[in-house]
Amino acid sequence: YTYGSNTRKTNEVVDHLLSDIYDALFNGGSEIILDFVYGSTNKRKMFEPLDGQQRLTTLYLLDLYANWATKHPIENRFNYSTRDNTTIFCKSITDPEFKYDPNCPIKEQIIDCAFYLLSFNDDPSIKSVLVVLERIEEKFKEKALSGELYQKLHNNCPVKFFALDFDKFDLSDDLYIKMNSRGK
């Protein structure tokens, strides 16, 4: 996950994405389409994205924050399996034992948790998740605490994307990789 890597480009992308989502949810903006998410279904019948992972992760973090702020149970576990540390971290932040305190910045709360390992500080995906959660908290805190964010995300949410499962079309991941490398 690189959206929180704090480069000029990723900062612009995240700020733009979060602003567009905010406008669609709360400023009477129209439906926002986040383009295609490409991938395939694995042996466990779970969709694994090849493209769109950044957008999906950001949406998941936004929903996670909405759940924390309203104390709704986390219904879906997020499985992020690029590195062991990232997998452990993502499982830990979705654990029902984690309780959000709106009086303390989210990054500080997570780093202060017993599950937070020192090795997490060296994982670029974990660092990015923490940065994006900070941005989400800055932009959505008021709406999250009032319950509006949770309601908007869970009732006729105007944030949409198209999913293309290569398996259903008998296509291989290689086709996507070739197309993507050619800018298609």
C-alpha positions as CSV (number, residue, x, y, z in Angstrom):
1,Y,0.0,0.0,0.0
2,T,1.7,3.2,-1.1
3,Y,-1.0,5.9,-1.0
4,G,0.4,7.1,2.3
5,S,4.0,7.2,1.3
6,N,4.1,11.0,1.6
7,T,5.5,11.7,-1.8
8,R,4.1,14.8,-3.6
9,K,2.2,12.5,-6.1
10,T,0.7,10.2,-3.5
11,N,-0.3,13.1,-1.3
12,E,-2.1,14.7,-4.3
13,V,-3.8,11.4,-5.2
14,V,-5.0,10.7,-1.6
15,D,-6.2,14.3,-1.0
16,H,-8.1,14.3,-4.3
17,L,-9.6,10.8,-3.7
18,L,-10.7,11.7,-0.1
19,S,-12.1,15.1,-1.2
20,D,-14.1,13.5,-4.0
21,I,-15.5,10.9,-1.6
22,Y,-16.3,13.5,0.9
23,D,-18.1,15.6,-1.7
24,A,-20.0,12.6,-3.0
25,L,-21.1,11.7,0.5
26,F,-21.8,15.0,2.1
27,N,-21.9,17.9,-0.3
28,G,-24.6,16.7,-2.6
29,G,-22.0,15.5,-5.1
30,S,-23.1,13.0,-7.7
31,E,-22.1,9.3,-7.6
32,I,-18.4,8.8,-7.8
33,I,-17.1,6.0,-10.0
34,L,-13.6,4.8,-9.0
35,D,-13.0,3.0,-12.4
36,F,-12.3,-0.7,-12.7
37,V,-10.8,-3.1,-10.2
38,Y,-9.2,-6.1,-12.0
39,G,-8.4,-9.4,-10.4
40,S,-9.3,-13.0,-10.1
41,T,-10.9,-15.3,-7.6
42,N,-8.6,-17.6,-5.6
43,K,-9.1,-21.1,-4.4
44,R,-10.7,-19.9,-1.2
45,K,-13.3,-18.1,-3.4
46,M,-12.0,-14.7,-2.4
47,F,-11.4,-11.9,-5.0
48,E,-7.7,-10.9,-5.2
49,P,-7.2,-7.5,-7.0
50,L,-4.4,-7.0,-9.4
51,D,-5.3,-3.4,-10.0
52,G,-7.3,-1.2,-7.7
53,Q,-5.7,-2.3,-4.5
54,Q,-4.8,1.2,-3.5
55,R,-8.4,2.5,-4.0
56,L,-9.9,-0.6,-2.3
57,T,-7.6,-0.3,0.7
58,T,-8.4,3.4,1.1
59,L,-12.1,2.6,1.0
60,Y,-11.6,-0.1,3.5
61,L,-9.7,2.2,5.8
62,L,-12.5,4.8,5.5
63,D,-15.1,2.2,6.4
64,L,-13.0,0.9,9.3
65,Y,-12.7,4.4,10.7
66,A,-16.5,4.9,10.4
67,N,-17.0,1.6,12.3
68,W,-14.5,2.6,15.0
69,A,-16.1,6.1,15.5
70,T,-19.6,4.7,15.8
71,K,-18.5,1.6,17.8
72,H,-20.1,-0.6,15.1
73,P,-18.6,-4.1,15.0
74,I,-16.2,-4.7,12.2
75,E,-18.1,-7.0,9.9
76,N,-15.4,-7.8,7.3
77,R,-11.9,-8.7,8.1
78,F,-9.3,-7.2,5.8
79,N,-6.7,-9.6,4.6
80,Y,-3.6,-7.9,3.3
81,S,-1.0,-10.6,2.6
82,T,2.1,-9.1,1.0
83,R,4.3,-9.3,4.1
84,D,3.8,-11.1,7.4
85,N,4.1,-7.8,9.3
86,T,1.4,-6.2,7.2
87,T,-0.9,-9.2,7.6
88,I,-0.5,-9.2,11.4
89,F,-1.0,-5.4,11.6
90,C,-4.2,-5.4,9.4
91,K,-5.6,-8.3,11.5
92,S,-4.8,-6.4,14.7
93,I,-6.5,-3.1,13.7
94,T,-9.7,-5.0,12.9
95,D,-9.7,-6.9,16.1
96,P,-12.8,-6.1,18.2
97,E,-10.5,-5.4,21.2
98,F,-9.2,-2.2,19.5
99,K,-11.2,0.7,20.8
100,Y,-11.0,4.1,19.1
101,D,-10.7,7.1,21.4
102,P,-11.7,10.4,19.5
103,N,-9.7,12.4,22.0
104,C,-6.4,11.0,20.9
105,P,-5.0,10.9,17.3
106,I,-5.6,7.6,15.6
107,K,-1.9,7.1,14.7
108,E,-0.9,7.5,18.4
109,Q,-3.6,5.1,19.6
110,I,-2.5,2.4,17.2
111,I,1.2,2.8,17.9
112,D,0.5,2.7,21.7
113,C,-1.4,-0.6,21.4
114,A,0.1,-3.8,22.8
115,F,-0.1,-5.5,19.3
116,Y,2.1,-2.8,17.7
117,L,5.5,-4.3,17.1
118,L,8.7,-2.3,16.7
119,S,9.2,-4.0,13.3
120,F,6.0,-2.3,12.0
121,N,8.0,1.0,11.9
122,D,10.0,-0.4,9.0
123,D,7.1,-1.7,6.9
124,P,6.2,0.8,4.1
125,S,2.6,-0.4,3.8
126,I,2.0,-0.1,7.6
127,K,3.5,3.4,7.5
128,S,1.2,4.3,4.6
129,V,-1.9,2.9,6.3
130,L,-1.1,5.1,9.4
131,V,-0.7,8.2,7.2
132,V,-3.9,7.6,5.3
133,L,-5.8,6.9,8.6
134,E,-4.5,10.3,9.8
135,R,-5.8,12.0,6.7
136,I,-9.2,10.2,7.0
137,E,-9.4,11.3,10.6
138,E,-8.6,14.9,9.7
139,K,-11.2,15.0,6.9
140,F,-14.0,12.8,8.3
141,K,-13.8,12.9,12.1
142,E,-16.8,15.1,12.7
143,K,-19.0,13.1,10.2
144,A,-17.7,9.8,11.6
145,L,-18.4,10.7,15.3
146,S,-22.0,11.9,14.4
147,G,-22.6,8.6,12.6
148,E,-23.2,10.2,9.3
149,L,-20.1,8.6,7.7
150,Y,-21.2,5.1,8.7
151,Q,-24.8,5.7,7.4
152,K,-23.6,7.1,4.1
153,L,-21.2,4.3,3.5
154,H,-23.7,1.6,4.4
155,N,-26.9,3.0,2.9
156,N,-27.0,3.7,-0.8
157,C,-23.4,4.7,-0.9
158,P,-22.6,6.9,-4.0
159,V,-19.0,5.5,-4.1
160,K,-18.8,2.8,-6.8
161,F,-16.3,0.9,-8.9
162,F,-16.5,-1.7,-11.5
163,A,-15.0,-5.2,-10.8
164,L,-13.7,-7.3,-13.6
165,D,-13.0,-10.9,-12.5
166,F,-10.6,-12.4,-15.1
167,D,-11.8,-15.9,-14.2
168,K,-15.3,-15.3,-15.4
169,F,-13.9,-14.4,-18.9
170,D,-11.4,-17.2,-18.9
171,L,-8.6,-14.7,-19.0
172,S,-5.3,-15.0,-17.2
173,D,-3.5,-12.4,-15.0
174,D,-0.8,-12.3,-17.7
175,L,-3.2,-10.4,-20.0
176,Y,-3.8,-7.7,-17.4
177,I,0.0,-7.4,-16.7
178,K,0.7,-7.1,-20.5
179,M,-2.0,-4.5,-21.0
180,N,-1.0,-2.5,-17.9
181,S,2.6,-2.4,-19.0
182,R,1.4,-1.0,-22.3
183,G,-0.8,1.6,-20.7
184,K,-4.0,0.0,-21.8
